mmCIF file of C-alpha atoms in Angstrom:
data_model
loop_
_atom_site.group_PDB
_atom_site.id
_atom_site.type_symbol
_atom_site.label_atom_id
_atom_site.label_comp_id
_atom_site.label_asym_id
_atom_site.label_seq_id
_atom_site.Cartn_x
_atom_site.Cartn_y
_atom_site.Cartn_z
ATOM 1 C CA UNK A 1 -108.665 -156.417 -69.222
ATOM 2 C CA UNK A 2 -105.319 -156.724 -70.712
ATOM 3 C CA UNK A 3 -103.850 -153.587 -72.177
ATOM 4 C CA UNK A 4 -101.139 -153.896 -74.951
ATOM 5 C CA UNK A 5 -98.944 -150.662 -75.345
ATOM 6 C CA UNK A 6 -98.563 -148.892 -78.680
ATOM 7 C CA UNK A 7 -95.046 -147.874 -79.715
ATOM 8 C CA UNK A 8 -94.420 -143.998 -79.096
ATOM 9 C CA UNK A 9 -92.748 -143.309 -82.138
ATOM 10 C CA UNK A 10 -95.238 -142.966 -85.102
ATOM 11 C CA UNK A 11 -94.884 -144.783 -88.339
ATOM 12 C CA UNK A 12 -94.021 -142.268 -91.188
ATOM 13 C CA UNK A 13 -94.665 -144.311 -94.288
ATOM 14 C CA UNK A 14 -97.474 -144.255 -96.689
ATOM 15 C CA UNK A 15 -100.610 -146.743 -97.232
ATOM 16 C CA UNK A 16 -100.584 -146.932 -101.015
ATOM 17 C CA UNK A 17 -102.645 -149.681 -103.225
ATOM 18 C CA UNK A 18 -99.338 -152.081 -104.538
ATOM 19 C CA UNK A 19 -98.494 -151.855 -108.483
ATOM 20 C CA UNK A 20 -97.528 -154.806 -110.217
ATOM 21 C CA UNK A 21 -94.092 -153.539 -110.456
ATOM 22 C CA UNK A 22 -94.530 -153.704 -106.546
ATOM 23 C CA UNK A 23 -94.331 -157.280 -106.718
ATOM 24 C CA UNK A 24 -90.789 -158.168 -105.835
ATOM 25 C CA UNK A 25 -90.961 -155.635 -102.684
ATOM 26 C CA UNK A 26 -94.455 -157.402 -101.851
ATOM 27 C CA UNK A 27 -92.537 -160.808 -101.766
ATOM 28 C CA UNK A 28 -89.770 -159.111 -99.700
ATOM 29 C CA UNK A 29 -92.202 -158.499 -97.282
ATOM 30 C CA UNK A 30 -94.016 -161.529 -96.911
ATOM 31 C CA UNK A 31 -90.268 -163.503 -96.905
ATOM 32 C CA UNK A 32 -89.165 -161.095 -93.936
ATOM 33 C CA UNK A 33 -92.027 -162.172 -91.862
ATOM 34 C CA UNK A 34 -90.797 -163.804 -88.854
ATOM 35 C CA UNK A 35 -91.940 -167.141 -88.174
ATOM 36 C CA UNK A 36 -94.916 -165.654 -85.967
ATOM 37 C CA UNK A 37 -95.762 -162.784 -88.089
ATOM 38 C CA UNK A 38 -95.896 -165.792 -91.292
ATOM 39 C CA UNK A 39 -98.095 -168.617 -89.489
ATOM 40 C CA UNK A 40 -100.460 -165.738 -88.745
ATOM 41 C CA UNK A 41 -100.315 -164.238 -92.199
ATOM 42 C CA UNK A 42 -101.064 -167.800 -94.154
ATOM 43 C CA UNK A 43 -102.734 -169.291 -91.288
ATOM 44 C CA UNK A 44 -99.659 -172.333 -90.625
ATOM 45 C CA UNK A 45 -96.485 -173.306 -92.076
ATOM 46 C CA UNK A 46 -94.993 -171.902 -95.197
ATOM 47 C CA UNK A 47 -91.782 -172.265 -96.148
ATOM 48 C CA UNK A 48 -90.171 -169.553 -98.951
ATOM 49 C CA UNK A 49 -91.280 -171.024 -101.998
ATOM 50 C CA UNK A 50 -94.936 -171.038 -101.113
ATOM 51 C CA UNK A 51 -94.679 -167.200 -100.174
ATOM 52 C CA UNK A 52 -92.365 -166.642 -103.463
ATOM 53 C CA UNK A 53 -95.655 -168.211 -105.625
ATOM 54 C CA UNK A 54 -98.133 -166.816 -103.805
ATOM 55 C CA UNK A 55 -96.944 -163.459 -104.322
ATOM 56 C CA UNK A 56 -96.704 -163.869 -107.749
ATOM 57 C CA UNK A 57 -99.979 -165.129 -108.254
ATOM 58 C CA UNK A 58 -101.497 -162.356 -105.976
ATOM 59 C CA UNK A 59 -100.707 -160.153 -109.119
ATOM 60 C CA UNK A 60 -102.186 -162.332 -111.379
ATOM 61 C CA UNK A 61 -104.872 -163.443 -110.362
ATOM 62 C CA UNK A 62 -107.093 -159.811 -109.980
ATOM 63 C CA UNK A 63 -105.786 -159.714 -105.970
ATOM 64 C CA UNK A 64 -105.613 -155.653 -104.412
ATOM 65 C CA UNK A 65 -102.429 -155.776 -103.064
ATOM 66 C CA UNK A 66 -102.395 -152.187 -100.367
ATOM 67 C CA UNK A 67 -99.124 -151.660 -98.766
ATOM 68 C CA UNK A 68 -97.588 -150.135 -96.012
ATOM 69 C CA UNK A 69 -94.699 -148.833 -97.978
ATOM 70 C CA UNK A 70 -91.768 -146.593 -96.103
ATOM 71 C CA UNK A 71 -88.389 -146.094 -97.189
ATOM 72 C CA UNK A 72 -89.224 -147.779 -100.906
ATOM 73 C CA UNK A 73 -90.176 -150.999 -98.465
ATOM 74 C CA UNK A 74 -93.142 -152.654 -98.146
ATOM 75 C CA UNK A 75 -93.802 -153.295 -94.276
ATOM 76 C CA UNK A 76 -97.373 -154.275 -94.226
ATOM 77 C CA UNK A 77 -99.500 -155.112 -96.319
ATOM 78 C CA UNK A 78 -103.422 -155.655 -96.856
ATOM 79 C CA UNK A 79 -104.967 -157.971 -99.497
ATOM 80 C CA UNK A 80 -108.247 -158.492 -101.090
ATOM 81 C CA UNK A 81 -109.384 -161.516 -102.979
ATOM 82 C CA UNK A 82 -112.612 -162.069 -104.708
ATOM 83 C CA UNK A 83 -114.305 -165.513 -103.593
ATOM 84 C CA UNK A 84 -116.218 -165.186 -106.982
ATOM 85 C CA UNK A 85 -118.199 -168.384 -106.027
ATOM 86 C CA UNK A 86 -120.180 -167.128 -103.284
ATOM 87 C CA UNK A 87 -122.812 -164.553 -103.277
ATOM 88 C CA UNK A 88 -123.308 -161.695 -102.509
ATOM 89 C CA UNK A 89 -120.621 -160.506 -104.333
ATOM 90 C CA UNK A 90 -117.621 -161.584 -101.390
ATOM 91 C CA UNK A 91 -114.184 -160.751 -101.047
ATOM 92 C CA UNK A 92 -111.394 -162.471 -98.627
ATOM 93 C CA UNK A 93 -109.056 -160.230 -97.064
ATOM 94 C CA UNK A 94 -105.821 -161.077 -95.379
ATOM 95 C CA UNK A 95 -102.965 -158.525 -93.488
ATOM 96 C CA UNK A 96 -99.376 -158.945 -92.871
ATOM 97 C CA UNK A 97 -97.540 -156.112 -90.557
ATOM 98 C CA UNK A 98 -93.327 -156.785 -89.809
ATOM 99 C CA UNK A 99 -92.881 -157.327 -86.195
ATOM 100 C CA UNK A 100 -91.027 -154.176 -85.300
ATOM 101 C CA UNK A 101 -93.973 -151.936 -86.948
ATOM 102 C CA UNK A 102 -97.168 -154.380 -85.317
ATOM 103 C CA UNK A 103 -99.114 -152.073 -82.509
ATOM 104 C CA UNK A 104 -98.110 -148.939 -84.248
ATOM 105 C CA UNK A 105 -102.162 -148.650 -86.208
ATOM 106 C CA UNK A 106 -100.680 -150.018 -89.130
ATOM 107 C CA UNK A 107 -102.688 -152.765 -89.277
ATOM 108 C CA UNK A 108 -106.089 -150.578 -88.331
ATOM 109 C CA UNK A 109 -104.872 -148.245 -91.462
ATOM 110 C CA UNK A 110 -104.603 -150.922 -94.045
ATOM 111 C CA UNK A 111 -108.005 -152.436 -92.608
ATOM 112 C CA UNK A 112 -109.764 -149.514 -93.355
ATOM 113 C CA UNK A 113 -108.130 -148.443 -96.265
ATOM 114 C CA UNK A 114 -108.824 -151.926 -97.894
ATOM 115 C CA UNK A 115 -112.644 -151.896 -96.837
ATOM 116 C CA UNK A 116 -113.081 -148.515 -98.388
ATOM 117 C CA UNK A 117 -111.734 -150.116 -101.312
ATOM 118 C CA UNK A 118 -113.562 -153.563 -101.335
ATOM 119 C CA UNK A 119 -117.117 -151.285 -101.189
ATOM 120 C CA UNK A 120 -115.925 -149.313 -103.501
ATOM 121 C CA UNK A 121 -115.710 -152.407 -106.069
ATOM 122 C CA UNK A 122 -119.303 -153.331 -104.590
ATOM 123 C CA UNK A 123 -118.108 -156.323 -102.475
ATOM 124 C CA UNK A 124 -121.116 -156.566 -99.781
ATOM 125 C CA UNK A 125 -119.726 -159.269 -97.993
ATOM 126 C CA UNK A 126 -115.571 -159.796 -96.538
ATOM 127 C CA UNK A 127 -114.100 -162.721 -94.664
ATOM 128 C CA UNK A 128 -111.375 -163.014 -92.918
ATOM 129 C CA UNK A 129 -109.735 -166.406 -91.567
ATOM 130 C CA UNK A 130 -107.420 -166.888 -89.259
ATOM 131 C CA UNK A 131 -106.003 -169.561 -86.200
ATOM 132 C CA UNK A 132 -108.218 -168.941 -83.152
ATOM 133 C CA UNK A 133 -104.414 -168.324 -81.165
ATOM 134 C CA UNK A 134 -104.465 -164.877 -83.445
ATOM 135 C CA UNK A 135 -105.541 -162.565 -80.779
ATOM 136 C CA UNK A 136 -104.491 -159.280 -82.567
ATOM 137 C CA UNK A 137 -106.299 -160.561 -86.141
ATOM 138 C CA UNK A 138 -109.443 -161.144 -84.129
ATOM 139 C CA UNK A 139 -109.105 -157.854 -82.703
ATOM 140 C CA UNK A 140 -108.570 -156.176 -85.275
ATOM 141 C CA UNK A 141 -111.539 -157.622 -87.216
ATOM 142 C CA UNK A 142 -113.757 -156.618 -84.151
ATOM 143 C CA UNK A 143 -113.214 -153.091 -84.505
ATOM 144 C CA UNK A 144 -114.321 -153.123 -87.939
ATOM 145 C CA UNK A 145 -117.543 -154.872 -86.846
ATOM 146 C CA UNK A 146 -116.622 -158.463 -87.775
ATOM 147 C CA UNK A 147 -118.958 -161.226 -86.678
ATOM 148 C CA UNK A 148 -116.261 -164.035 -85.138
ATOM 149 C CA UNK A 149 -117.063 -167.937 -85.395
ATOM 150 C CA UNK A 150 -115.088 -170.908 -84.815
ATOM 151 C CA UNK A 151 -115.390 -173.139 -87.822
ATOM 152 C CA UNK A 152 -113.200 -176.361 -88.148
ATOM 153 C CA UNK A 153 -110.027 -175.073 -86.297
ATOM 154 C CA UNK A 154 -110.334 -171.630 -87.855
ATOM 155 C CA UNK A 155 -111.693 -168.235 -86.379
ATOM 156 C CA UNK A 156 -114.100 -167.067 -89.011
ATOM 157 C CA UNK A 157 -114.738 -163.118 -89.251
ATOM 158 C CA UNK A 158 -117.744 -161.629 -91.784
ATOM 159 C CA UNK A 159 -117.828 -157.835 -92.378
ATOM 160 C CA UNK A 160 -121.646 -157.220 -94.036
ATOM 161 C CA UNK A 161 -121.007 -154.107 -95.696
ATOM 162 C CA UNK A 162 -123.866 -151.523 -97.171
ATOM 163 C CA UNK A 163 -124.530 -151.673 -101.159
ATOM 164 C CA UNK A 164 -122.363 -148.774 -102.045
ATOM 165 C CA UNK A 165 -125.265 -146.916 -103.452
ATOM 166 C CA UNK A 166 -126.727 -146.344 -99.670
ATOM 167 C CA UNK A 167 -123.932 -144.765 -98.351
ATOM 168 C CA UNK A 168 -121.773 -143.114 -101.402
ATOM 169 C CA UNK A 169 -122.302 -140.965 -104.135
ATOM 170 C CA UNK A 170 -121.170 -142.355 -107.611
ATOM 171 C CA UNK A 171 -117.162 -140.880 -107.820
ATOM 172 C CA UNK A 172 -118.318 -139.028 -110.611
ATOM 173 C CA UNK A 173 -121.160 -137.128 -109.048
ATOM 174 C CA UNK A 174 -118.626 -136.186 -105.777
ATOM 175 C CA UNK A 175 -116.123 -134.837 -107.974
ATOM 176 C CA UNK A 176 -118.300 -132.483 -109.568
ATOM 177 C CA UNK A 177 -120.118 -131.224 -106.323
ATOM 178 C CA UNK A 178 -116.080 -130.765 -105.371
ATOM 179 C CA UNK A 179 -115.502 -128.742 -108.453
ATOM 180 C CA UNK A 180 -118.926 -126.702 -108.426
ATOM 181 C CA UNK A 181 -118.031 -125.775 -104.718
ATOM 182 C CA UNK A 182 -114.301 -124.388 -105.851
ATOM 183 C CA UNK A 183 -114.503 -120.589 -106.488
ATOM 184 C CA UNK A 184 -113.430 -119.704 -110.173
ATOM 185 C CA UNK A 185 -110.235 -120.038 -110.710
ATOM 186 C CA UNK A 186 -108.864 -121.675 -108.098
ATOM 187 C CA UNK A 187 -107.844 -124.930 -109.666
#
């Protein structure tokens, strides 16, 4: 079994969900992707003006954007978009780390970050596509329980998540078991 060795130096940024005046350091990112780091991203070829309009239209079109954001720079990012014709209610998710930060648990941090997120939004169901030469994205998505297929040239993953109601209290209901547990006056 093939080991692959983790930087030493740990990354000191912050996972953050992306705001829409995050857009233009979200592009940044995606355009500083080496030509490696890109084909895996989108799955092929891209040249800059596909990346330029997809990152626009990631923050139109009701994407979560979650970055790995250090120095005011995104360096990674996670995405989430619904696939509103499929049932039960599915999302597609997609990641993106820079080449000098990949094997650093970047990319395990903005997986679990944005599946947190996608049940909290009730998604049930995730995909995640990529080329079956995209040994760390198939990794990756077998740590978080993916089940992997090969499907017309592509390496399907599916993520079956619990309905958020088996597993989570409403937000609501935690933060007032939170508050009813704080001694008076400690707020």
């Amino acid at each position: 079994m093939q080991q692959t060795a983790h930087h030493a130096v740990a990354p000191n940024g912050i996972i953050r969900q992306l705001r829409p005046s995050d857009l233009q350091r979200f592009q940044d990112h995606l355009l500083r992707l080496d030509t490696v780091s890109r084909r895996d991203r989108f799955n092929g070829f891209t040249d800059d003006s596909f990346v330029t309009g997809y990152a626009a239209r990631s923050f139109h079109d009701g994407t979560t954007v979650i970055g790995y954001v250090e120095d005011d720079k995104v360096l990674g990012a996670a995405e989430l978009h619904e696939r509103p014709g499929l049932e039960p209610p599915t999302g597609e998710i997609a990641f993106s780390v820079e080449r000098e930060l990949q094997r650093r648990g970047i990319g395990g941090r903005l997986f679990a970050r944005l599946i947190a997120h996608a049940h909290a939004l009730g998604y049930t169901k995730l995909l995640v596509t990529t080329h079956p030469q995209n040994e760390a994205m198939k990794a990756l998505a077998r740590r978080f329980d993916a089940k992997l297929s090969f499907d017309a040239g592509e390496t399907v993953g599916v993520i079956e998540l619990a309905p958020a109601e088996q597993h989570y209290l409403p937000l609501w209901t935690q933060l007032a078991a939170e508050a009813a547990a704080q001694p008076a006056g400690s707020s």
